[in-house]
Coordinates of N, CA, C and O in Angstrom, one line a residue:
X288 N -31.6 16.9 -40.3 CA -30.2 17.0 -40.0 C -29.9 18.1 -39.0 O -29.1 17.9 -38.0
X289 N -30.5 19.2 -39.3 CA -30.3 20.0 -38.1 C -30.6 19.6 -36.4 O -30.4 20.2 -35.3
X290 N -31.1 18.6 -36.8 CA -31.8 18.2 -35.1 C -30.6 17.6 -34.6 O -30.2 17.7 -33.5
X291 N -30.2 17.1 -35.6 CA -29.0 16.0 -34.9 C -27.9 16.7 -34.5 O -27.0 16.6 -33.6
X292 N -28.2 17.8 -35.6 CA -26.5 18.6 -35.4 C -26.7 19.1 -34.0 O -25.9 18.7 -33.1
X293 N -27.7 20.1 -33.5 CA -28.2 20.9 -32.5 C -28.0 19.4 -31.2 O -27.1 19.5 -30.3
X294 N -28.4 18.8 -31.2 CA -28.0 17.3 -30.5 C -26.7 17.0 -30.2 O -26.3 16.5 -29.1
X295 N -25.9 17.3 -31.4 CA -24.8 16.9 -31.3 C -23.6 18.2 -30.7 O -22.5 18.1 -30.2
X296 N -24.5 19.5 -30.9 CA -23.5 20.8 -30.1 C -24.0 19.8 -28.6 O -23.5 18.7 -28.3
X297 N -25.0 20.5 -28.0 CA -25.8 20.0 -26.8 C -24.4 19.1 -26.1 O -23.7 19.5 -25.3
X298 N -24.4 17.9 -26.7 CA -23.7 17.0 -26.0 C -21.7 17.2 -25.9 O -20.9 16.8 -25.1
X299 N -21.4 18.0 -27.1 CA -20.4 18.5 -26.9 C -20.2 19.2 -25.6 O -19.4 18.8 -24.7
X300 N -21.1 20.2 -25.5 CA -20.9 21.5 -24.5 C -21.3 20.9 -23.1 O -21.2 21.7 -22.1
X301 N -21.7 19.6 -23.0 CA -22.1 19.2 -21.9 C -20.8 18.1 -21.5 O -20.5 18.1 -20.3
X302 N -20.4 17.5 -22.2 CA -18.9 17.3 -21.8 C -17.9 17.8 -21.6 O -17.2 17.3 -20.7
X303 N -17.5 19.1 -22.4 CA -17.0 20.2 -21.8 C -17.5 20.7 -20.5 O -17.0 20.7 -19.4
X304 N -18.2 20.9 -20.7 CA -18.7 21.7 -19.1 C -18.2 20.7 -17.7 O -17.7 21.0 -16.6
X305 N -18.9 18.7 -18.4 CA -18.5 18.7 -17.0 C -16.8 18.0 -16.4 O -16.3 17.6 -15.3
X306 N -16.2 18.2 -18.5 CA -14.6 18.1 -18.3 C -14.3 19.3 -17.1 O -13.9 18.9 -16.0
X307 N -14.4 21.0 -17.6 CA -14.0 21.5 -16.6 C -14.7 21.2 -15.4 O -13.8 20.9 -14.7
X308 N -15.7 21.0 -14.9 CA -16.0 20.9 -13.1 C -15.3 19.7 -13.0 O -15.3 19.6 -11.8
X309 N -14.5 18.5 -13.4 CA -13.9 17.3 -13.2 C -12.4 18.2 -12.6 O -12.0 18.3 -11.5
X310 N -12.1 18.7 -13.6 CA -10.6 20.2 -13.6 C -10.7 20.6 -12.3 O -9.7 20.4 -11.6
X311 N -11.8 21.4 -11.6 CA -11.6 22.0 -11.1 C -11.5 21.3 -9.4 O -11.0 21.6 -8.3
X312 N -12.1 20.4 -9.8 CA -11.9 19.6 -8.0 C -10.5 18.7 -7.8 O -10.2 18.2 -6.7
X313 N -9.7 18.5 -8.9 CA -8.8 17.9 -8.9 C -7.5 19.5 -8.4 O -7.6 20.6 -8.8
X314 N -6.6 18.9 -7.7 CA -5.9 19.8 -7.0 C -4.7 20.2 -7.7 O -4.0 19.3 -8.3
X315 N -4.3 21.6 -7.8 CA -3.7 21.6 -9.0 C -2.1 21.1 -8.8 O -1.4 21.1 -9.8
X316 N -1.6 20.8 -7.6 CA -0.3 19.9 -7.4 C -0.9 18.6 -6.6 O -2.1 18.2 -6.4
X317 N 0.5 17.9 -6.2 CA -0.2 16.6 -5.8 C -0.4 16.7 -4.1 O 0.6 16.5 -3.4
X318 N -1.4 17.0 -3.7 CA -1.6 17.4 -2.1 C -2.2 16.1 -1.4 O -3.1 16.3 -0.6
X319 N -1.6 14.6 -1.7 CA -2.1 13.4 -1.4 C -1.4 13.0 -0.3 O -1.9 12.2 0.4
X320 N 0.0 13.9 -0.1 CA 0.5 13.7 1.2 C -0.1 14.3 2.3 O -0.3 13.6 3.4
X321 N -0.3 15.1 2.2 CA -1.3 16.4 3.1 C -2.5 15.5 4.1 O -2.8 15.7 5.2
X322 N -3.1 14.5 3.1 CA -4.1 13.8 3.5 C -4.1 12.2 4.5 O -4.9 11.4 5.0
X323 N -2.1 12.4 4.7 CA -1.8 11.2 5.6 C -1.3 11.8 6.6 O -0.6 12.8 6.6
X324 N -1.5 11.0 7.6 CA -1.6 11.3 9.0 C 0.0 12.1 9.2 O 0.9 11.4 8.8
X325 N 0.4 13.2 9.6 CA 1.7 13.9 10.3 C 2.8 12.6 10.7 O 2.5 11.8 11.5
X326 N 4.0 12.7 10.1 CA 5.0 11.4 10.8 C 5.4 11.9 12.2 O 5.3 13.1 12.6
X327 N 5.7 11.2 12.7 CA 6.2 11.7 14.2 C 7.6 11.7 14.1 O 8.0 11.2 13.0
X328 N 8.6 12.2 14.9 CA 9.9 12.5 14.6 C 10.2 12.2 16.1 O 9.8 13.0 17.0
X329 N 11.0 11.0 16.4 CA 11.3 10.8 18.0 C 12.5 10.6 18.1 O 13.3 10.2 17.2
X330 N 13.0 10.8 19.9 CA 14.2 10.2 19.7 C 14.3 9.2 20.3 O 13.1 8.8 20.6
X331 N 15.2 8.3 20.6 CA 14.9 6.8 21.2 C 14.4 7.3 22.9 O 13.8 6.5 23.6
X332 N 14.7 8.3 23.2 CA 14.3 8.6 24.4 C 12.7 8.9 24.5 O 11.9 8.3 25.3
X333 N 12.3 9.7 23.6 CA 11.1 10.2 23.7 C 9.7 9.1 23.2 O 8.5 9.4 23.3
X334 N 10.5 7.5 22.4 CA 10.1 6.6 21.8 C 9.9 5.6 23.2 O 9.2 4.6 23.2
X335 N 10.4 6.1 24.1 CA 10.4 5.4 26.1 C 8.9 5.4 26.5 O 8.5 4.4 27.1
X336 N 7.9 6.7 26.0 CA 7.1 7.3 26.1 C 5.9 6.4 25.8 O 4.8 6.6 26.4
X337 N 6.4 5.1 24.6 CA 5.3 4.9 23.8 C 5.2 3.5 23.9 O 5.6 2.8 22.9
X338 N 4.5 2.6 25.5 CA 5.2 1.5 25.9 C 3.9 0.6 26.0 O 3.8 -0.4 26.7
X339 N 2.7 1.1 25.1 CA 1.6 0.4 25.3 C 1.1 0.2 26.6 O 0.4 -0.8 26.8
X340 N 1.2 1.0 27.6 CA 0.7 1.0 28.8 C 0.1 2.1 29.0 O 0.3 3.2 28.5
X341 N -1.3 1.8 30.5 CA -1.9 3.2 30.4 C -2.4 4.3 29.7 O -2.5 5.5 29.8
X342 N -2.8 3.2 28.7 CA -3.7 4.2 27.4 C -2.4 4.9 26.3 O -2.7 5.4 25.3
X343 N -1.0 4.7 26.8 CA -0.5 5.0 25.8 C -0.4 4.1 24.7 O -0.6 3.0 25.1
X344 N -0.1 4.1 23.5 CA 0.2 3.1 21.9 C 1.2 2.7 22.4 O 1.9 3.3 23.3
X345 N 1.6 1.2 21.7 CA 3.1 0.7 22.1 C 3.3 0.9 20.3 O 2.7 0.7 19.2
X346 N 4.4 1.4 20.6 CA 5.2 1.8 19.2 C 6.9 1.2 19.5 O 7.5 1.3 20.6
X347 N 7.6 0.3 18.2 CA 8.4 0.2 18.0 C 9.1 0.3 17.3 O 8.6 -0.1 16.2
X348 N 10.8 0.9 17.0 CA 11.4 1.4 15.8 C 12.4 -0.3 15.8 O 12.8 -1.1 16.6
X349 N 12.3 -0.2 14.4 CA 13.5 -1.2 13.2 C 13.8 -0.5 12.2 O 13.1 -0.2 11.2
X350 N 14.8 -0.3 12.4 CA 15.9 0.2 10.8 C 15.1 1.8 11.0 O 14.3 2.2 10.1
X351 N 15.4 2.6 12.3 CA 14.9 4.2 12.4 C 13.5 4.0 11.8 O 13.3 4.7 10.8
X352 N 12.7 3.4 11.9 CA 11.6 3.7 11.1 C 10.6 2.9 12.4 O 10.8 1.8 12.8
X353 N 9.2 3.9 12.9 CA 9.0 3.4 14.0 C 7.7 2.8 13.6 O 7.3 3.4 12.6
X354 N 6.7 1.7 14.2 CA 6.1 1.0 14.2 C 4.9 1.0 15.4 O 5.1 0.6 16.5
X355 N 4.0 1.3 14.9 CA 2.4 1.2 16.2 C 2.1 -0.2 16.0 O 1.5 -0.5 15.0
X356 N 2.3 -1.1 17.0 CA 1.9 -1.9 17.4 C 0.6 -2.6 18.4 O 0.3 -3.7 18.8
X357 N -0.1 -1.0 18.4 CA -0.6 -1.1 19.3 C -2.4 -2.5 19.0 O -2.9 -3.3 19.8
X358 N -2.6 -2.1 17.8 CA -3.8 -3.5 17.2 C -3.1 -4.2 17.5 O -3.6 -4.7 18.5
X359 N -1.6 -4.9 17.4 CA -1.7 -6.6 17.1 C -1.8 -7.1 18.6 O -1.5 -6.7 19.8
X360 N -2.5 -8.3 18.1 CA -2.8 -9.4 19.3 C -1.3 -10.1 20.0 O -0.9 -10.7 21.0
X361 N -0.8 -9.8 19.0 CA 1.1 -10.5 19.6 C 1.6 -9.4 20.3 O 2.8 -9.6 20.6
X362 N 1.0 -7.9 21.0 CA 1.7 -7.4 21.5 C 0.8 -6.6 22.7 O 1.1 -5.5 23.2
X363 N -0.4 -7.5 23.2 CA -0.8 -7.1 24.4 C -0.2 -6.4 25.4 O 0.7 -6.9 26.0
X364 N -0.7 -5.3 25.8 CA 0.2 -4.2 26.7 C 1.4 -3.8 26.3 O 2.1 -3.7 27.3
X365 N 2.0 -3.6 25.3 CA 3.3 -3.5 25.1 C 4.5 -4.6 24.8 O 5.7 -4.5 24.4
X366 N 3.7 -5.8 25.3 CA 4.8 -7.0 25.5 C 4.8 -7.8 24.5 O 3.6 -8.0 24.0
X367 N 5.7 -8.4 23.9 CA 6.0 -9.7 22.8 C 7.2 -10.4 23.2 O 8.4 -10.1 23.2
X368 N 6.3 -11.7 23.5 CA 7.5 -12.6 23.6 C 9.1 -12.2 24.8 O 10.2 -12.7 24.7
X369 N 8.6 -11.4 25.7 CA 9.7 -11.2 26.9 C 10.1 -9.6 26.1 O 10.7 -8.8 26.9
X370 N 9.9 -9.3 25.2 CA 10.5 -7.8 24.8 C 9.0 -6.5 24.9 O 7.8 -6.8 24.8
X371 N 9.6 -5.6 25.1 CA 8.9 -4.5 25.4 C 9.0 -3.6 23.9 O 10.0 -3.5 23.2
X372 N 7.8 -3.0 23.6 CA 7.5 -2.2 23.3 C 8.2 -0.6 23.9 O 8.7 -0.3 25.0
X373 N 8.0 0.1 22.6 CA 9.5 1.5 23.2 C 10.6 1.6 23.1 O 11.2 2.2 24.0
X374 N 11.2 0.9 21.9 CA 12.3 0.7 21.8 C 12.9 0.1 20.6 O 12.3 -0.7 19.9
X375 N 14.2 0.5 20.4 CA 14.7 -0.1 18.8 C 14.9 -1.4 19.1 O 15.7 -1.8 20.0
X376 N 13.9 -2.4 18.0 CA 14.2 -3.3 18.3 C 15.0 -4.2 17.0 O 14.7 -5.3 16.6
X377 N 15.7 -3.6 16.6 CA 16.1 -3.7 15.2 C 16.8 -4.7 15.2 O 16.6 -5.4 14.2
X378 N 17.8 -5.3 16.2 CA 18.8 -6.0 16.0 C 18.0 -7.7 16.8 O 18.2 -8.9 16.7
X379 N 17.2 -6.9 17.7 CA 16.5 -8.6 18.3 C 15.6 -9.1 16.8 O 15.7 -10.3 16.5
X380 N 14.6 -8.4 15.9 CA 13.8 -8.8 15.1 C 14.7 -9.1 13.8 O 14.3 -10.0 13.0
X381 N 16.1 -8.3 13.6 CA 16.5 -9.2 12.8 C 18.0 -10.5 12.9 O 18.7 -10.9 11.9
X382 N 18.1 -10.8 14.3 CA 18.7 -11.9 14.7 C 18.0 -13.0 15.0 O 18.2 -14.0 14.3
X383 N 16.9 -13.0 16.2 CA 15.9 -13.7 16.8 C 15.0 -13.9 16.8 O 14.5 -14.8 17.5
X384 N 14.3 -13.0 15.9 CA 13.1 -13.1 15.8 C 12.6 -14.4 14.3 O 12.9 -14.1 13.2
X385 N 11.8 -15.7 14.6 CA 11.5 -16.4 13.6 C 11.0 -15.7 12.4 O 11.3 -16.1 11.3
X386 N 10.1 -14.4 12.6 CA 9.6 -13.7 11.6 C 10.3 -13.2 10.7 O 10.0 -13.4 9.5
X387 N 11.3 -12.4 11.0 CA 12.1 -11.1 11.0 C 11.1 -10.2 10.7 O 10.0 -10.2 11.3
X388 N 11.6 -8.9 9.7 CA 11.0 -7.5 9.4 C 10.1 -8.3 8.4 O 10.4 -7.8 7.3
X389 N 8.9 -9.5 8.0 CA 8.6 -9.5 7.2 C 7.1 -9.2 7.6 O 6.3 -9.0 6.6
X390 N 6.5 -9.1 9.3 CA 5.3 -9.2 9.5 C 5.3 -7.4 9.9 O 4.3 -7.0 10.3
X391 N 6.1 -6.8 9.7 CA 6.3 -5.4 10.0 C 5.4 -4.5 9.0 O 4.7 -3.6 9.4
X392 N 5.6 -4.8 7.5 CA 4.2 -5.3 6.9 C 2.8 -4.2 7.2 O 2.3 -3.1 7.1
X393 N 2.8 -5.6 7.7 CA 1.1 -5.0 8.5 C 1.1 -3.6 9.0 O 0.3 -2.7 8.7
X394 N 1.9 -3.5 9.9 CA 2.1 -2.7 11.3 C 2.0 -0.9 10.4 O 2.5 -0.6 9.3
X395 N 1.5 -0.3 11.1 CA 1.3 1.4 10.5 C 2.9 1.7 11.0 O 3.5 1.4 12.0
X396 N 3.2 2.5 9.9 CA 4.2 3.6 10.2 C 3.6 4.8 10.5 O 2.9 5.5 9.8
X397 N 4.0 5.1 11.8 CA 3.6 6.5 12.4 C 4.8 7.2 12.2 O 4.6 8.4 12.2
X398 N 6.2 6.9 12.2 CA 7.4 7.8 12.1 C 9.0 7.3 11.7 O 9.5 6.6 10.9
X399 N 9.5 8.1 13.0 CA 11.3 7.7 12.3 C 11.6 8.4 13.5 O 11.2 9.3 14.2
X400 N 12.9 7.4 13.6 CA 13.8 8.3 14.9 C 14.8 9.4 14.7 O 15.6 9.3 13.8
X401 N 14.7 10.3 15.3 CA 16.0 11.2 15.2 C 17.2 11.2 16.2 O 16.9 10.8 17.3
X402 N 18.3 11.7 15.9 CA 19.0 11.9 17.0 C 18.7 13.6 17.9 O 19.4 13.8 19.0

């Protein structure tokens, strides 16, 4: 009986032990934002900037909220469908556009516009 008991501290104290080291790598608030990329803060002028040309990202804002387009294949160099990249395009994607905001989706949020 003793063997087991001594077995059975052992395995106590070793779950403790590696409860606290589990404790201590977990962060003691939630710092999960910390670990996503900085939002960008632009204004529609400085959003001129970002036209998918010349090695810049083509980034587009809908509803202040701006959009890196620069992966998709529908927006080669900045361009889709006769519209440019760099620009609010809030009111063409949700009048004219067949898609609307539903393929936006995909697309990374890097930011938001300011005035």
């Amino acid at each position: 009986m003793k063997k087991y008991r001594k077995t059975l501290i052992a395995i106590v104290v070793l779950l403790l032990l590696a409860g606290t080291g589990c404790a201590r790598q977990q962060p003691a608030d939630d710092t999960s934002a910390s670990t996503e990329s900085p939002q960008l803060e632009l204004t529609l002028e400085e959003l001129a900037a970002y036209n998918g040309k010349d090695g810049n990202p083509a980034y587009i804002a809908v509803d202040g909220v701006i959009y890196d387009v620069s992966d998709s294949s529908k927006w080669k160099d900045g361009e889709h469908n006769g519209y440019s990249a760099r620009q609010d395009l809030t009111d063409i994607i949700k009048s004219k556009s067949p898609h609307g905001v539903s393929v936006l989706s995909r697309m990374p949020v890097v930011g938001k516009i300011v005035e």
